[in-house]
Amino acid sequence: MDRKELELYLNDLLQAARFRDYCPNGLQVQGRESVAHIVTGVTASLALIEAAVAARADAILVHHGYFWKGEDGRVVGQKHARLKQLLTHDLNLFAYHLPLDAHPDLGNNAQLGALLGISPQGRFGDDELGWIGALAAPTTLRAFAQTVSARLNRVPLVIGEEDCPVRTVGWCTGGAQGWFDAAVAAGVDVYLSGEASEQTTHLARESGVAYIGAGHHATERGGVRALGTHLAERFGVRHTFIDIPNPV
């Protein structure tokens, strides 16, 4: 398909224009005009770019791209190495940050909720990026954490009493531990995100609401993979999801 056609479709599908984000969403680095093979991954690291080159991809689609607010604008060091590979091999780079978190079906939160068996019931936070839902049946924090570990293939950080009952879950993938207060106010039994900060432990202990840090990378694999599969089914392009392991 045509690069411009792909960009317009993604921008419309993910409603990119409505988000005030920390980076530009959409086409970040221009490559060849024709796109027949798309590689997806969480972050546009050098390892992902090299894997996409080896796979003979025409475009890379990621959640974490480049040109973040406040970053050094000089093209030196690792930024130079990454951009050099993209430009040398005429590879397009598409990146969608908050729009990919928020999509009701293909987004990171939607995919994580489905993976963990949570039925969505509401939203909270800026742009309603935080989700609230319920499990099919009450369980314990210990059992729910075991489900998270098994389905994300990663041992999560768990703060709370292992035997405390869990039915309602608040969640937001990635680095959304700052929304823990809002989740507590919403009345959930446990809040799940990717990371934890020093104050996260104190809030969990004092509020009685458990916290699970399931990994920034691990919680954000689902959205971009689902989006790539959607593009393959709709437009007949080839799609390859490449997971570059990241313990964070």
mmCIF file of C-alpha atoms in Angstrom:
data_model
loop_
_atom_site.group_PDB
_atom_site.id
_atom_site.type_symbol
_atom_site.label_atom_id
_atom_site.label_comp_id
_atom_site.label_asym_id
_atom_site.label_seq_id
_atom_site.Cartn_x
_atom_site.Cartn_y
_atom_site.Cartn_z
ATOM 1 C CA MET A 1 0.000 0.000 0.000
ATOM 2 C CA ASP A 2 1.036 3.624 -0.375
ATOM 3 C CA ARG A 3 2.893 5.197 2.558
ATOM 4 C CA LYS A 4 0.608 8.241 2.622
ATOM 5 C CA GLU A 5 -2.487 6.053 2.532
ATOM 6 C CA LEU A 6 -1.159 4.098 5.500
ATOM 7 C CA GLU A 7 -0.388 7.248 7.466
ATOM 8 C CA LEU A 8 -3.825 8.768 6.875
ATOM 9 C CA TYR A 9 -5.557 5.540 7.807
ATOM 10 C CA LEU A 10 -3.595 5.141 11.054
ATOM 11 C CA ASN A 11 -4.080 8.786 12.031
ATOM 12 C CA ASP A 12 -7.830 8.452 11.550
ATOM 13 C CA LEU A 13 -8.157 5.022 13.174
ATOM 14 C CA LEU A 14 -6.246 6.078 16.302
ATOM 15 C CA GLN A 15 -7.646 9.647 16.362
ATOM 16 C CA ALA A 16 -4.106 10.931 16.741
ATOM 17 C CA ALA A 17 -5.028 14.612 16.418
ATOM 18 C CA ARG A 18 -7.098 14.665 19.616
ATOM 19 C CA PHE A 19 -4.188 13.842 21.955
ATOM 20 C CA ARG A 20 -1.776 16.285 23.562
ATOM 21 C CA ASP A 21 1.195 13.970 23.616
ATOM 22 C CA TYR A 22 4.861 14.014 24.573
ATOM 23 C CA CYS A 23 5.986 13.244 21.025
ATOM 24 C CA PRO A 24 4.719 13.569 17.444
ATOM 25 C CA ASN A 25 2.346 10.777 16.465
ATOM 26 C CA GLY A 26 2.295 9.384 12.940
ATOM 27 C CA LEU A 27 5.083 9.172 10.391
ATOM 28 C CA GLN A 28 8.294 10.163 12.200
ATOM 29 C CA VAL A 29 10.891 9.139 9.627
ATOM 30 C CA GLN A 30 10.038 8.991 5.927
ATOM 31 C CA GLY A 31 11.130 6.007 3.850
ATOM 32 C CA ARG A 32 10.057 4.318 0.619
ATOM 33 C CA GLU A 33 6.641 5.109 -0.854
ATOM 34 C CA SER A 34 5.370 1.551 -1.184
ATOM 35 C CA VAL A 35 4.729 -0.514 1.946
ATOM 36 C CA ALA A 36 4.234 -4.266 1.597
ATOM 37 C CA HIS A 37 5.824 -5.533 4.834
ATOM 38 C CA ILE A 38 5.351 -3.908 8.246
ATOM 39 C CA VAL A 39 7.386 -4.824 11.310
ATOM 40 C CA THR A 40 5.853 -3.918 14.664
ATOM 41 C CA GLY A 41 7.533 -3.638 18.042
ATOM 42 C CA VAL A 42 7.241 -1.739 21.305
ATOM 43 C CA THR A 43 10.210 0.620 20.927
ATOM 44 C CA ALA A 44 12.195 1.868 17.935
ATOM 45 C CA SER A 45 15.509 0.671 19.368
ATOM 46 C CA LEU A 46 18.530 -0.032 17.207
ATOM 47 C CA ALA A 47 17.971 -3.758 17.749
ATOM 48 C CA LEU A 48 14.427 -3.527 16.355
ATOM 49 C CA ILE A 49 15.585 -1.497 13.362
ATOM 50 C CA GLU A 50 18.318 -4.012 12.562
ATOM 51 C CA ALA A 51 15.814 -6.863 12.877
ATOM 52 C CA ALA A 52 13.434 -5.039 10.519
ATOM 53 C CA VAL A 53 16.233 -4.546 7.989
ATOM 54 C CA ALA A 54 17.053 -8.254 8.173
ATOM 55 C CA ALA A 55 13.352 -9.060 7.662
ATOM 56 C CA ARG A 56 13.285 -6.817 4.561
ATOM 57 C CA ALA A 57 10.534 -4.632 5.984
ATOM 58 C CA ASP A 58 9.307 -1.443 4.350
ATOM 59 C CA ALA A 59 8.010 0.181 7.536
ATOM 60 C CA ILE A 60 8.349 -0.082 11.295
ATOM 61 C CA LEU A 61 5.356 0.658 13.512
ATOM 62 C CA VAL A 62 6.020 1.215 17.224
ATOM 63 C CA HIS A 63 4.533 2.577 20.434
ATOM 64 C CA HIS A 64 7.726 4.350 21.555
ATOM 65 C CA GLY A 65 9.260 6.387 18.761
ATOM 66 C CA TYR A 66 11.465 9.482 18.772
ATOM 67 C CA PHE A 67 11.512 13.267 19.275
ATOM 68 C CA TRP A 68 10.200 13.417 22.834
ATOM 69 C CA LYS A 69 9.518 16.769 24.477
ATOM 70 C CA GLY A 70 12.594 18.142 26.194
ATOM 71 C CA GLU A 71 15.082 15.729 24.631
ATOM 72 C CA ASP A 72 18.359 16.882 23.098
ATOM 73 C CA GLY A 73 17.614 17.725 19.469
ATOM 74 C CA ARG A 74 21.113 16.957 18.182
ATOM 75 C CA VAL A 75 21.527 13.917 15.941
ATOM 76 C CA VAL A 76 24.492 12.372 17.722
ATOM 77 C CA GLY A 77 25.292 9.150 19.554
ATOM 78 C CA GLN A 78 22.525 6.553 19.624
ATOM 79 C CA LYS A 79 20.055 8.865 17.911
ATOM 80 C CA HIS A 80 22.484 9.144 14.998
ATOM 81 C CA ALA A 81 22.971 5.375 14.892
ATOM 82 C CA ARG A 82 19.236 4.705 14.795
ATOM 83 C CA LEU A 83 18.384 7.366 12.241
ATOM 84 C CA LYS A 84 21.312 6.349 10.050
ATOM 85 C CA GLN A 85 19.972 2.802 9.807
ATOM 86 C CA LEU A 86 16.479 3.998 8.968
ATOM 87 C CA LEU A 87 17.625 6.440 6.304
ATOM 88 C CA THR A 88 20.252 4.136 4.810
ATOM 89 C CA HIS A 89 17.680 1.389 4.300
ATOM 90 C CA ASP A 90 14.837 3.734 3.286
ATOM 91 C CA LEU A 91 12.651 2.478 6.154
ATOM 92 C CA ASN A 92 9.526 4.310 7.266
ATOM 93 C CA LEU A 93 9.035 4.759 11.010
ATOM 94 C CA PHE A 94 5.510 5.209 12.350
ATOM 95 C CA ALA A 95 4.962 5.801 16.065
ATOM 96 C CA TYR A 96 1.788 6.190 18.109
ATOM 97 C CA HIS A 97 2.068 6.809 21.837
ATOM 98 C CA LEU A 98 -1.078 7.870 23.743
ATOM 99 C CA PRO A 99 -3.373 7.143 20.770
ATOM 100 C CA LEU A 100 -2.268 3.516 20.890
ATOM 101 C CA ASP A 101 -2.863 3.320 24.636
ATOM 102 C CA ALA A 102 -6.408 4.621 24.271
ATOM 103 C CA HIS A 103 -7.945 2.783 21.304
ATOM 104 C CA PRO A 104 -11.031 0.900 22.572
ATOM 105 C CA ASP A 105 -10.228 -2.331 20.718
ATOM 106 C CA LEU A 106 -6.639 -2.333 19.477
ATOM 107 C CA GLY A 107 -5.056 -0.251 22.226
ATOM 108 C CA ASN A 108 -2.633 -1.374 24.907
ATOM 109 C CA ASN A 109 -5.208 -1.091 27.689
ATOM 110 C CA ALA A 110 -7.876 -2.941 25.731
ATOM 111 C CA GLN A 111 -5.502 -5.739 24.791
ATOM 112 C CA LEU A 112 -4.110 -6.095 28.316
ATOM 113 C CA GLY A 113 -7.580 -6.175 29.835
ATOM 114 C CA ALA A 114 -8.668 -8.910 27.422
ATOM 115 C CA LEU A 115 -5.504 -10.892 28.127
ATOM 116 C CA LEU A 116 -6.096 -10.776 31.889
ATOM 117 C CA GLY A 117 -9.823 -11.504 31.701
ATOM 118 C CA ILE A 118 -10.999 -8.081 32.879
ATOM 119 C CA SER A 119 -14.366 -6.791 31.617
ATOM 120 C CA PRO A 120 -14.100 -3.001 31.066
ATOM 121 C CA GLN A 121 -16.653 -0.903 32.964
ATOM 122 C CA GLY A 122 -15.335 2.652 32.878
ATOM 123 C CA ARG A 123 -12.453 5.081 32.376
ATOM 124 C CA PHE A 124 -10.577 7.659 34.443
ATOM 125 C CA GLY A 125 -7.689 10.118 34.106
ATOM 126 C CA ASP A 126 -6.539 12.479 31.351
ATOM 127 C CA ASP A 127 -8.114 11.595 27.992
ATOM 128 C CA GLU A 128 -9.733 8.714 29.905
ATOM 129 C CA LEU A 129 -6.567 6.663 29.460
ATOM 130 C CA GLY A 130 -7.061 4.784 32.732
ATOM 131 C CA TRP A 131 -9.451 1.830 32.617
ATOM 132 C CA ILE A 132 -11.627 0.204 35.288
ATOM 133 C CA GLY A 133 -13.122 -3.272 35.054
ATOM 134 C CA ALA A 134 -14.149 -6.392 36.863
ATOM 135 C CA LEU A 135 -12.967 -9.983 36.928
ATOM 136 C CA ALA A 136 -15.446 -12.734 36.104
ATOM 137 C CA ALA A 137 -15.268 -13.970 39.688
ATOM 138 C CA PRO A 138 -13.667 -12.692 42.903
ATOM 139 C CA THR A 139 -10.153 -13.917 43.573
ATOM 140 C CA THR A 140 -7.193 -13.050 45.779
ATOM 141 C CA LEU A 141 -4.310 -10.721 45.073
ATOM 142 C CA ARG A 142 -1.989 -13.739 45.079
ATOM 143 C CA ALA A 143 -4.036 -15.583 42.456
ATOM 144 C CA PHE A 144 -4.499 -12.510 40.273
ATOM 145 C CA ALA A 145 -0.761 -11.770 40.387
ATOM 146 C CA GLN A 146 -0.081 -15.356 39.312
ATOM 147 C CA THR A 147 -2.376 -14.851 36.318
ATOM 148 C CA VAL A 148 -0.537 -11.646 35.413
ATOM 149 C CA SER A 149 2.804 -13.431 35.654
ATOM 150 C CA ALA A 150 1.705 -16.382 33.529
ATOM 151 C CA ARG A 151 0.106 -14.336 30.759
ATOM 152 C CA LEU A 152 2.832 -11.688 30.512
ATOM 153 C CA ASN A 153 5.669 -14.169 31.091
ATOM 154 C CA ARG A 154 7.146 -11.886 33.728
ATOM 155 C CA VAL A 155 7.157 -11.896 37.538
ATOM 156 C CA PRO A 156 5.384 -8.680 38.595
ATOM 157 C CA LEU A 157 6.051 -6.404 41.543
ATOM 158 C CA VAL A 158 3.148 -6.868 43.981
ATOM 159 C CA ILE A 159 2.421 -4.505 46.871
ATOM 160 C CA GLY A 160 -0.435 -5.554 49.154
ATOM 161 C CA GLU A 161 -1.761 -8.353 51.291
ATOM 162 C CA GLU A 162 -1.660 -11.589 49.274
ATOM 163 C CA ASP A 163 -4.982 -12.814 50.664
ATOM 164 C CA CYS A 164 -6.909 -9.591 50.091
ATOM 165 C CA PRO A 165 -9.965 -10.036 47.819
ATOM 166 C CA VAL A 166 -9.809 -8.716 44.252
ATOM 167 C CA ARG A 167 -12.793 -8.160 41.977
ATOM 168 C CA THR A 168 -12.432 -4.646 40.552
ATOM 169 C CA VAL A 169 -9.231 -3.690 38.730
ATOM 170 C CA GLY A 170 -7.917 -0.348 37.567
ATOM 171 C CA TRP A 171 -5.178 -0.388 34.972
ATOM 172 C CA CYS A 172 -3.126 1.693 32.578
ATOM 173 C CA THR A 173 -0.133 0.272 30.750
ATOM 174 C CA GLY A 174 3.410 1.626 30.769
ATOM 175 C CA GLY A 175 4.562 4.363 33.122
ATOM 176 C CA ALA A 176 1.184 5.295 34.594
ATOM 177 C CA GLN A 177 1.946 4.766 38.274
ATOM 178 C CA GLY A 178 1.198 8.468 38.773
ATOM 179 C CA TRP A 179 -2.487 7.701 38.287
ATOM 180 C CA PHE A 180 -2.605 5.396 41.297
ATOM 181 C CA ASP A 181 -4.317 8.144 43.362
ATOM 182 C CA ALA A 182 -7.093 8.429 40.790
ATOM 183 C CA ALA A 183 -7.552 4.662 40.757
ATOM 184 C CA VAL A 184 -7.794 4.632 44.557
ATOM 185 C CA ALA A 185 -10.435 7.383 44.391
ATOM 186 C CA ALA A 186 -12.356 5.306 41.838
ATOM 187 C CA GLY A 187 -12.693 2.520 44.414
ATOM 188 C CA VAL A 188 -10.806 -0.355 42.785
ATOM 189 C CA ASP A 189 -9.338 -3.287 44.694
ATOM 190 C CA VAL A 190 -6.043 -3.290 42.787
ATOM 191 C CA TYR A 191 -4.319 -0.962 40.356
ATOM 192 C CA LEU A 192 -2.001 -2.363 37.684
ATOM 193 C CA SER A 193 0.524 -0.470 35.585
ATOM 194 C CA GLY A 194 3.972 -1.055 34.207
ATOM 195 C CA GLU A 195 6.258 0.606 36.733
ATOM 196 C CA ALA A 196 6.412 1.767 40.347
ATOM 197 C CA SER A 197 7.883 4.873 41.976
ATOM 198 C CA GLU A 198 9.140 5.272 45.543
ATOM 199 C CA GLN A 199 5.838 6.707 46.729
ATOM 200 C CA THR A 200 3.806 3.899 45.146
ATOM 201 C CA THR A 201 4.538 1.572 48.054
ATOM 202 C CA HIS A 202 3.345 4.064 50.661
ATOM 203 C CA LEU A 203 0.098 4.787 48.837
ATOM 204 C CA ALA A 204 -0.676 1.084 48.514
ATOM 205 C CA ARG A 205 -0.025 0.438 52.203
ATOM 206 C CA GLU A 206 -1.943 3.471 53.432
ATOM 207 C CA SER A 207 -4.941 3.209 51.107
ATOM 208 C CA GLY A 208 -5.401 -0.546 51.312
ATOM 209 C CA VAL A 209 -5.535 -0.714 47.507
ATOM 210 C CA ALA A 210 -3.017 -3.199 46.123
ATOM 211 C CA TYR A 211 -0.572 -2.283 43.361
ATOM 212 C CA ILE A 212 0.917 -4.474 40.652
ATOM 213 C CA GLY A 213 3.869 -3.300 38.553
ATOM 214 C CA ALA A 214 3.782 -5.732 35.635
ATOM 215 C CA GLY A 215 6.518 -4.205 33.459
ATOM 216 C CA HIS A 216 6.464 -1.188 31.147
ATOM 217 C CA HIS A 217 7.492 -3.248 28.126
ATOM 218 C CA ALA A 218 5.445 -6.321 29.035
ATOM 219 C CA THR A 219 2.181 -4.396 29.430
ATOM 220 C CA GLU A 220 2.620 -2.586 26.106
ATOM 221 C CA ARG A 221 3.295 -5.457 23.714
ATOM 222 C CA GLY A 222 -0.362 -6.081 22.931
ATOM 223 C CA GLY A 223 -1.472 -2.887 21.233
ATOM 224 C CA VAL A 224 1.094 -2.565 18.486
ATOM 225 C CA ARG A 225 0.898 -6.279 17.709
ATOM 226 C CA ALA A 226 -2.907 -6.103 17.434
ATOM 227 C CA LEU A 227 -2.634 -3.021 15.234
ATOM 228 C CA GLY A 228 -0.199 -4.757 12.889
ATOM 229 C CA THR A 229 -2.501 -7.773 12.635
ATOM 230 C CA HIS A 230 -5.407 -5.457 11.845
ATOM 231 C CA LEU A 231 -3.462 -3.781 9.017
ATOM 232 C CA ALA A 232 -2.503 -7.150 7.550
ATOM 233 C CA GLU A 233 -6.108 -8.325 7.552
ATOM 234 C CA ARG A 234 -7.524 -5.098 6.132
ATOM 235 C CA PHE A 235 -4.927 -4.266 3.483
ATOM 236 C CA GLY A 236 -3.221 -7.577 2.742
ATOM 237 C CA VAL A 237 0.216 -6.342 3.790
ATOM 238 C CA ARG A 238 2.656 -8.680 5.493
ATOM 239 C CA HIS A 239 3.060 -8.167 9.237
ATOM 240 C CA THR A 240 5.817 -9.367 11.563
ATOM 241 C CA PHE A 241 5.816 -8.606 15.283
ATOM 242 C CA ILE A 242 9.337 -8.589 16.707
ATOM 243 C CA ASP A 243 9.707 -8.574 20.487
ATOM 244 C CA ILE A 244 13.019 -7.161 21.686
ATOM 245 C CA PRO A 245 13.268 -8.444 25.295
ATOM 246 C CA ASN A 246 13.279 -5.754 27.969
ATOM 247 C CA PRO A 247 13.167 -6.563 31.720
ATOM 248 C CA VAL A 248 11.818 -3.118 32.650
#
